[in-house]
mmCIF file of C-alpha atoms and ligand atoms in Angstrom:
data_model
loop_
_atom_site.group_PDB
_atom_site.id
_atom_site.type_symbol
_atom_site.label_atom_id
_atom_site.label_comp_id
_atom_site.label_asym_id
_atom_site.label_seq_id
_atom_site.Cartn_x
_atom_site.Cartn_y
_atom_site.Cartn_z
ATOM 1 C CA MET A 1487 9.629 -11.342 -58.240
ATOM 2 C CA LYS A 1488 10.846 -9.019 -55.474
ATOM 3 C CA LYS A 1489 13.920 -11.224 -55.031
ATOM 4 C CA ILE A 1490 14.763 -11.027 -58.740
ATOM 5 C CA ILE A 1491 14.410 -7.254 -58.675
ATOM 6 C CA SER A 1492 16.730 -6.957 -55.679
ATOM 7 C CA ILE A 1493 19.291 -9.250 -57.331
ATOM 8 C CA ILE A 1494 19.168 -7.076 -60.453
ATOM 9 C CA LEU A 1495 19.504 -3.933 -58.315
ATOM 10 C CA VAL A 1496 22.524 -5.314 -56.437
ATOM 11 C CA ALA A 1497 24.124 -6.353 -59.725
ATOM 12 C CA LEU A 1498 23.521 -2.889 -61.161
ATOM 13 C CA MET A 1499 25.000 -1.230 -58.074
ATOM 14 C CA LEU A 1500 28.083 -3.450 -58.225
ATOM 15 C CA THR A 1501 28.604 -2.633 -61.906
ATOM 16 C CA THR A 1502 28.392 1.077 -61.143
ATOM 17 C CA ILE A 1503 30.801 0.816 -58.216
ATOM 18 C CA LEU A 1504 33.291 -1.263 -60.225
ATOM 19 C CA ALA A 1505 33.025 1.091 -63.185
ATOM 20 C CA SER A 1506 33.713 4.136 -61.041
ATOM 21 C CA CYS A 1507 36.706 2.460 -59.312
ATOM 22 C CA GLY A 1508 38.410 1.081 -62.361
ATOM 23 C CA GLY A 1509 37.199 3.638 -64.899
ATOM 24 C CA LYS A 1510 39.757 5.983 -66.385
ATOM 25 C CA LYS A 1511 38.919 9.591 -65.691
ATOM 26 C CA GLY A 1512 39.731 10.927 -69.147
ATOM 27 C CA GLN A 1513 43.136 12.623 -69.326
ATOM 28 C CA THR A 1514 44.450 13.065 -65.794
ATOM 29 C CA LEU A 1515 46.870 15.772 -64.689
ATOM 30 C CA ASP A 1516 49.593 13.096 -64.659
ATOM 31 C CA ASP A 1517 48.804 12.053 -68.255
ATOM 32 C CA ILE A 1518 48.990 15.705 -69.333
ATOM 33 C CA LYS A 1519 52.310 16.317 -67.577
ATOM 34 C CA LYS A 1520 53.796 13.102 -69.027
ATOM 35 C CA SER A 1521 52.733 13.953 -72.584
ATOM 36 C CA GLY A 1522 53.744 17.616 -72.224
ATOM 37 C CA GLU A 1523 50.513 18.645 -73.964
ATOM 38 C CA LEU A 1524 47.148 19.971 -72.834
ATOM 39 C CA VAL A 1525 44.741 18.909 -75.578
ATOM 40 C CA VAL A 1526 41.662 21.135 -75.819
ATOM 41 C CA TYR A 1527 38.705 20.459 -78.125
ATOM 42 C CA THR A 1528 36.667 23.374 -79.448
ATOM 43 C CA GLU A 1529 34.559 24.410 -82.450
ATOM 44 C CA ALA A 1530 36.193 27.444 -84.007
ATOM 45 C CA GLY A 1531 33.118 29.133 -85.498
ATOM 46 C CA PHE A 1532 31.994 30.911 -82.357
ATOM 47 C CA ALA A 1533 33.671 34.324 -82.079
ATOM 48 C CA PRO A 1534 34.641 35.894 -79.706
ATOM 49 C CA PHE A 1535 35.068 32.612 -77.801
ATOM 50 C CA GLU A 1536 36.892 30.673 -80.558
ATOM 51 C CA PHE A 1537 37.559 31.539 -84.172
ATOM 52 C CA VAL A 1538 40.249 31.313 -86.810
ATOM 53 C CA TYR A 1539 42.540 34.321 -87.153
ATOM 54 C CA ASN A 1540 45.657 34.190 -89.338
ATOM 55 C CA ASN A 1541 45.235 30.412 -89.673
ATOM 56 C CA GLU A 1542 45.234 29.989 -85.915
ATOM 57 C CA VAL A 1543 42.396 29.245 -83.492
ATOM 58 C CA VAL A 1544 42.177 32.147 -81.019
ATOM 59 C CA GLY A 1545 39.549 33.629 -78.683
ATOM 60 C CA VAL A 1546 38.418 33.937 -75.082
ATOM 61 C CA ASP A 1547 38.320 30.171 -74.416
ATOM 62 C CA ILE A 1548 41.756 29.708 -75.988
ATOM 63 C CA ALA A 1549 43.247 32.542 -73.913
ATOM 64 C CA ILE A 1550 41.837 30.870 -70.772
ATOM 65 C CA CYS A 1551 43.278 27.483 -71.790
ATOM 66 C CA GLU A 1552 46.692 29.109 -72.476
ATOM 67 C CA GLU A 1553 46.707 30.155 -68.810
ATOM 68 C CA ILE A 1554 45.741 26.646 -67.692
ATOM 69 C CA ALA A 1555 48.536 25.115 -69.830
ATOM 70 C CA LYS A 1556 50.986 27.652 -68.363
ATOM 71 C CA GLU A 1557 49.878 26.759 -64.826
ATOM 72 C CA ILE A 1558 50.467 23.042 -65.514
ATOM 73 C CA GLY A 1559 53.699 23.774 -67.378
ATOM 74 C CA VAL A 1560 52.785 22.136 -70.701
ATOM 75 C CA GLU A 1561 52.076 23.168 -74.272
ATOM 76 C CA LEU A 1562 48.505 23.964 -75.378
ATOM 77 C CA VAL A 1563 47.195 21.982 -78.355
ATOM 78 C CA VAL A 1564 43.829 23.166 -79.734
ATOM 79 C CA LYS A 1565 41.724 20.948 -82.004
ATOM 80 C CA ASP A 1566 38.820 22.330 -84.041
ATOM 81 C CA VAL A 1567 36.028 19.690 -84.124
ATOM 82 C CA ALA A 1568 32.239 19.487 -84.523
ATOM 83 C CA PHE A 1569 30.539 20.996 -81.455
ATOM 84 C CA ASN A 1570 28.315 17.963 -80.855
ATOM 85 C CA THR A 1571 31.366 15.627 -80.605
ATOM 86 C CA ILE A 1572 33.194 17.559 -77.862
ATOM 87 C CA LEU A 1573 31.596 16.008 -74.767
ATOM 88 C CA GLY A 1574 32.110 12.466 -76.086
ATOM 89 C CA ALA A 1575 35.783 13.202 -76.818
ATOM 90 C CA ILE A 1576 36.294 14.453 -73.272
ATOM 91 C CA GLU A 1577 34.550 11.393 -71.852
ATOM 92 C CA SER A 1578 36.715 8.998 -73.866
ATOM 93 C CA GLY A 1579 39.953 10.847 -73.046
ATOM 94 C CA LYS A 1580 40.746 12.030 -76.594
ATOM 95 C CA ALA A 1581 40.993 15.545 -75.176
ATOM 96 C CA ALA A 1582 41.565 16.823 -71.640
ATOM 97 C CA ILE A 1583 39.353 19.904 -71.749
ATOM 98 C CA GLY A 1584 36.291 20.975 -73.741
ATOM 99 C CA ALA A 1585 36.271 24.754 -74.196
ATOM 100 C CA ALA A 1586 33.655 26.015 -76.634
ATOM 101 C CA GLY A 1587 31.317 28.477 -74.937
ATOM 102 C CA ILE A 1588 29.630 25.379 -73.554
ATOM 103 C CA THR A 1589 26.491 26.088 -71.559
ATOM 104 C CA ILE A 1590 26.366 24.237 -68.254
ATOM 105 C CA THR A 1591 23.203 22.104 -68.232
ATOM 106 C CA PRO A 1592 22.047 19.271 -65.920
ATOM 107 C CA GLU A 1593 21.900 16.861 -68.921
ATOM 108 C CA ARG A 1594 25.481 17.612 -69.976
ATOM 109 C CA ALA A 1595 26.636 17.430 -66.346
ATOM 110 C CA GLU A 1596 25.601 13.754 -66.390
ATOM 111 C CA GLN A 1597 28.219 13.143 -69.104
ATOM 112 C CA VAL A 1598 31.100 15.436 -68.035
ATOM 113 C CA ASP A 1599 32.166 17.596 -65.086
ATOM 114 C CA PHE A 1600 31.898 21.370 -65.466
ATOM 115 C CA SER A 1601 34.179 24.047 -64.020
ATOM 116 C CA MET A 1602 32.858 27.100 -62.213
ATOM 117 C CA PRO A 1603 30.955 29.381 -64.620
ATOM 118 C CA TYR A 1604 33.272 31.944 -66.249
ATOM 119 C CA THR A 1605 30.711 34.044 -68.110
ATOM 120 C CA THR A 1606 26.988 34.214 -68.822
ATOM 121 C CA SER A 1607 25.005 34.401 -72.031
ATOM 122 C CA LYS A 1608 21.474 34.611 -73.424
ATOM 123 C CA GLN A 1609 19.843 33.381 -76.614
ATOM 124 C CA TYR A 1610 19.609 35.922 -79.443
ATOM 125 C CA ILE A 1611 17.629 35.920 -82.681
ATOM 126 C CA ILE A 1612 19.338 37.145 -85.878
ATOM 127 C CA VAL A 1613 17.197 38.261 -88.828
ATOM 128 C CA LYS A 1614 17.685 40.302 -91.988
ATOM 129 C CA VAL A 1615 17.548 44.024 -91.303
ATOM 130 C CA ASP A 1616 14.224 44.423 -93.168
ATOM 131 C CA SER A 1617 12.608 41.361 -91.518
ATOM 132 C CA ASP A 1618 9.283 41.789 -89.740
ATOM 133 C CA ILE A 1619 10.268 39.151 -87.166
ATOM 134 C CA ALA A 1620 10.555 41.186 -83.972
ATOM 135 C CA SER A 1621 9.941 38.655 -81.202
ATOM 136 C CA TYR A 1622 10.256 34.983 -80.305
ATOM 137 C CA ALA A 1623 6.511 34.525 -81.000
ATOM 138 C CA ASP A 1624 7.075 35.801 -84.559
ATOM 139 C CA LEU A 1625 9.154 32.674 -85.269
ATOM 140 C CA ALA A 1626 5.903 30.679 -85.630
ATOM 141 C CA GLY A 1627 5.749 29.227 -89.159
ATOM 142 C CA LYS A 1628 9.288 30.400 -89.981
ATOM 143 C CA LYS A 1629 12.477 28.667 -91.226
ATOM 144 C CA ILE A 1630 14.914 28.768 -88.326
ATOM 145 C CA GLY A 1631 18.648 27.907 -88.367
ATOM 146 C CA VAL A 1632 20.694 26.787 -85.345
ATOM 147 C CA GLN A 1633 24.068 25.205 -84.572
ATOM 148 C CA LEU A 1634 23.732 21.430 -84.182
ATOM 149 C CA GLY A 1635 23.662 20.165 -80.593
ATOM 150 C CA THR A 1636 23.599 23.584 -78.934
ATOM 151 C CA SER A 1637 21.179 25.119 -76.458
ATOM 152 C CA SER A 1638 19.680 27.075 -79.379
ATOM 153 C CA ASP A 1639 19.062 23.777 -81.182
ATOM 154 C CA PHE A 1640 17.352 22.271 -78.107
ATOM 155 C CA ILE A 1641 15.165 25.354 -77.513
ATOM 156 C CA ILE A 1642 13.974 25.646 -81.129
ATOM 157 C CA SER A 1643 13.647 21.898 -81.780
ATOM 158 C CA ASP A 1644 11.554 21.509 -78.604
ATOM 159 C CA ALA A 1645 9.379 24.488 -79.617
ATOM 160 C CA ILE A 1646 8.744 22.863 -83.005
ATOM 161 C CA ASN A 1647 8.465 19.183 -82.026
ATOM 162 C CA GLY A 1648 7.120 19.525 -78.488
ATOM 163 C CA THR A 1649 8.489 17.686 -75.450
ATOM 164 C CA GLU A 1650 7.465 14.907 -73.073
ATOM 165 C CA ASP A 1651 6.593 15.383 -69.424
ATOM 166 C CA ASP A 1652 7.746 12.979 -66.682
ATOM 167 C CA ASP A 1653 4.766 10.702 -67.350
ATOM 168 C CA GLY A 1654 5.597 10.447 -71.037
ATOM 169 C CA ASN A 1655 2.753 12.715 -72.136
ATOM 170 C CA HIS A 1656 3.334 14.973 -75.105
ATOM 171 C CA VAL A 1657 3.606 18.660 -74.266
ATOM 172 C CA ALA A 1658 2.960 20.871 -77.294
ATOM 173 C CA GLY A 1659 5.792 23.211 -78.305
ATOM 174 C CA ASP A 1660 5.265 26.940 -78.913
ATOM 175 C CA PHE A 1661 5.638 26.526 -82.702
ATOM 176 C CA GLU A 1662 4.221 23.023 -83.079
ATOM 177 C CA GLY A 1663 1.810 22.805 -85.999
ATOM 178 C CA THR A 1664 2.678 26.311 -87.228
ATOM 179 C CA GLY A 1665 4.804 25.030 -90.119
ATOM 180 C CA ALA A 1666 8.012 26.304 -88.487
ATOM 181 C CA THR A 1667 11.132 24.276 -89.414
ATOM 182 C CA VAL A 1668 14.569 23.943 -87.857
ATOM 183 C CA SER A 1669 17.770 23.407 -89.871
ATOM 184 C CA THR A 1670 21.061 22.583 -88.179
ATOM 185 C CA TYR A 1671 24.528 23.853 -89.170
ATOM 186 C CA ALA A 1672 28.103 23.305 -87.996
ATOM 187 C CA ASN A 1673 28.205 26.811 -86.497
ATOM 188 C CA PRO A 1674 26.072 29.982 -86.332
ATOM 189 C CA ASN A 1675 28.079 31.740 -89.100
ATOM 190 C CA LEU A 1676 27.253 28.969 -91.556
ATOM 191 C CA ALA A 1677 23.604 29.267 -90.508
ATOM 192 C CA ALA A 1678 23.553 33.059 -90.874
ATOM 193 C CA VAL A 1679 24.760 33.039 -94.509
ATOM 194 C CA ASN A 1680 21.476 31.284 -95.316
ATOM 195 C CA LEU A 1681 19.496 34.373 -94.284
ATOM 196 C CA GLU A 1682 20.658 35.705 -97.649
ATOM 197 C CA GLY A 1683 18.411 34.369 -100.374
ATOM 198 C CA ASP A 1684 15.789 33.701 -97.678
ATOM 199 C CA LYS A 1685 16.751 30.051 -97.204
ATOM 200 C CA LEU A 1686 16.262 30.880 -93.530
ATOM 201 C CA ASP A 1687 14.095 33.522 -91.868
ATOM 202 C CA ALA A 1688 15.993 33.589 -88.567
ATOM 203 C CA VAL A 1689 19.053 32.174 -86.803
ATOM 204 C CA VAL A 1690 19.109 31.557 -83.072
ATOM 205 C CA THR A 1691 22.446 31.557 -81.246
ATOM 206 C CA ASP A 1692 24.223 32.931 -78.153
ATOM 207 C CA MET A 1693 24.415 36.689 -77.514
ATOM 208 C CA LEU A 1694 28.021 37.670 -78.299
ATOM 209 C CA PRO A 1695 28.367 35.426 -81.379
ATOM 210 C CA ALA A 1696 25.032 36.874 -82.630
ATOM 211 C CA GLN A 1697 26.189 40.446 -82.066
ATOM 212 C CA LEU A 1698 29.490 39.822 -83.881
ATOM 213 C CA ILE A 1699 27.711 38.178 -86.828
ATOM 214 C CA VAL A 1700 25.513 41.289 -87.059
ATOM 215 C CA ASN A 1701 28.534 43.638 -86.737
ATOM 216 C CA ASN A 1702 30.290 41.799 -89.574
ATOM 217 C CA SER A 1703 27.233 41.787 -91.856
ATOM 218 C CA ASN A 1704 27.695 45.307 -93.301
ATOM 219 C CA GLY A 1705 24.239 46.280 -92.110
ATOM 220 C CA ALA A 1706 22.506 43.220 -93.624
ATOM 221 C CA TYR A 1707 21.363 41.700 -90.302
ATOM 222 C CA LYS A 1708 20.029 42.776 -86.922
ATOM 223 C CA CYS A 1709 19.562 40.795 -83.703
ATOM 224 C CA PHE A 1710 17.577 40.913 -80.481
ATOM 225 C CA GLU A 1711 17.254 38.921 -77.285
ATOM 226 C CA LEU A 1712 14.984 35.869 -77.138
ATOM 227 C CA VAL A 1713 12.290 36.677 -74.584
ATOM 228 C CA TYR A 1714 9.500 34.146 -74.021
ATOM 229 C CA PRO A 1715 5.885 35.397 -74.235
ATOM 230 C CA ASP A 1716 5.608 35.237 -70.415
ATOM 231 C CA GLY A 1717 8.627 37.555 -70.140
ATOM 232 C CA SER A 1718 11.074 34.880 -69.023
ATOM 233 C CA LEU A 1719 14.646 34.854 -70.384
ATOM 234 C CA THR A 1720 17.229 32.270 -71.380
ATOM 235 C CA ASP A 1721 20.048 32.877 -68.895
ATOM 236 C CA GLU A 1722 22.948 30.488 -69.479
ATOM 237 C CA SER A 1723 26.428 30.087 -67.948
ATOM 238 C CA TYR A 1724 29.514 28.791 -69.720
ATOM 239 C CA GLY A 1725 31.893 26.278 -68.181
ATOM 240 C CA LEU A 1726 34.964 24.317 -69.268
ATOM 241 C CA CYS A 1727 34.467 20.567 -69.080
ATOM 242 C CA VAL A 1728 36.610 17.560 -68.188
ATOM 243 C CA ALA A 1729 35.927 13.839 -67.840
ATOM 244 C CA LYS A 1730 33.776 12.858 -64.858
ATOM 245 C CA GLY A 1731 35.828 12.503 -61.705
ATOM 246 C CA ASN A 1732 38.919 14.238 -63.132
ATOM 247 C CA THR A 1733 39.209 16.290 -59.946
ATOM 248 C CA GLU A 1734 42.934 17.139 -60.037
ATOM 249 C CA LEU A 1735 42.654 18.785 -63.445
ATOM 250 C CA MET A 1736 39.417 20.489 -62.375
ATOM 251 C CA GLU A 1737 41.156 22.015 -59.345
ATOM 252 C CA VAL A 1738 43.780 23.607 -61.601
ATOM 253 C CA ILE A 1739 41.091 24.867 -63.983
ATOM 254 C CA ASN A 1740 39.031 26.439 -61.190
ATOM 255 C CA LYS A 1741 42.125 28.014 -59.621
ATOM 256 C CA VAL A 1742 43.071 29.647 -62.950
ATOM 257 C CA LEU A 1743 39.446 30.711 -63.619
ATOM 258 C CA THR A 1744 39.079 32.256 -60.151
ATOM 259 C CA ASN A 1745 42.198 34.303 -60.742
ATOM 260 C CA LEU A 1746 41.151 35.376 -64.268
ATOM 261 C CA ILE A 1747 37.666 36.375 -63.068
ATOM 262 C CA GLU A 1748 38.945 38.275 -60.016
ATOM 263 C CA THR A 1749 41.539 40.227 -62.008
ATOM 264 C CA GLY A 1750 39.013 41.166 -64.708
ATOM 265 C CA LYS A 1751 40.964 39.225 -67.347
ATOM 266 C CA ILE A 1752 37.948 37.365 -68.771
ATOM 267 C CA ASP A 1753 36.200 40.696 -69.446
ATOM 268 C CA GLU A 1754 39.417 41.956 -71.073
ATOM 269 C CA TYR A 1755 39.600 38.868 -73.302
ATOM 270 C CA ILE A 1756 35.946 39.344 -74.332
ATOM 271 C CA ILE A 1757 36.572 42.975 -75.339
ATOM 272 C CA TYR A 1758 39.870 42.135 -77.050
ATOM 273 C CA TYR A 1759 38.439 39.292 -79.151
ATOM 274 C CA SER A 1760 35.289 41.297 -79.967
ATOM 275 C CA THR A 1761 37.012 44.516 -81.042
ATOM 276 C CA GLU A 1762 40.785 44.160 -81.580
ATOM 277 C CA VAL A 1763 41.349 40.700 -82.976
ATOM 278 C CA VAL A 1764 38.196 39.748 -84.868
ATOM 279 C CA ALA A 1765 37.213 36.944 -87.219
ATOM 280 C CA ASP A 1766 37.604 37.736 -90.936
HETATM 281 N N1 LIG B 1033 26.403 27.891 -75.496
HETATM 282 C C1 LIG B 1033 25.825 27.072 -76.485
HETATM 283 C C2 LIG B 1033 25.775 25.633 -76.044
HETATM 284 O O1 LIG B 1033 26.542 25.234 -75.232
HETATM 285 C C3 LIG B 1033 26.515 27.184 -77.840
HETATM 286 C C4 LIG B 1033 27.957 26.841 -77.807
HETATM 287 C C5 LIG B 1033 28.616 26.859 -79.155
HETATM 288 O O2 LIG B 1033 27.944 26.956 -80.155
HETATM 289 N N2 LIG B 1033 29.900 26.773 -79.255
HETATM 290 O O3 LIG B 1033 24.970 24.876 -76.477
#
């Protein structure tokens, strides 16, 4: 039995080694230079990070990627896709970079490589201005909307369905058995419109997108930070992602990000795309 297990283990190790030697690392710097295009995948319903303005996708992430394309000396091509397909597209080499306010998480880092963090965020709860929901705990029994495949989705779905510990035992979620439901949407804007008519009681999304949705609601909505009952918060960091092992491209990305962070450009982009150029 032991022998069989060790044979299987050796075979598994060999497969991994072979895969990592021969495997293509998504779109390499060489591929990008040869094609003359830096293809970036995003989901353009997430202002100020990416949104459509005058029929064009603009925003903080796009401004960053413009600088990366400039550094490489190629043209930037931005594709607007479903958020939950971005990591797979990077892995398979359909796009070189994923830039969509993507929170760096250990699970995602198993699928792609992340750049240095370029900004931080928190989870926010959006409700109608006359709602009596005033805390995370008040979401018990409520109809909650989130963007599919996002950190908000994971947090709320786990709270409703519960999770499993390392031994496979069920751990009850905060809203399990309260009648709370989660509905998923392509982006937080499409979720928020369902607060009207009370199809949803609350929408959970990242801080700046939540604040902009509220600002654009003509006083219909308000939002507040998600704070767990024990006082803990949902600190997240955003990173750009590339295929695993695509180190040459990652070096360029981190060089550009370092420069943009140090010169205060990222903060400027955030202000510009929150106040000057804003989604319709
Ligand atoms: N930061 C969140 C996540 O990565 C949401 C990103 C987004 O909706 N574009 O899950």
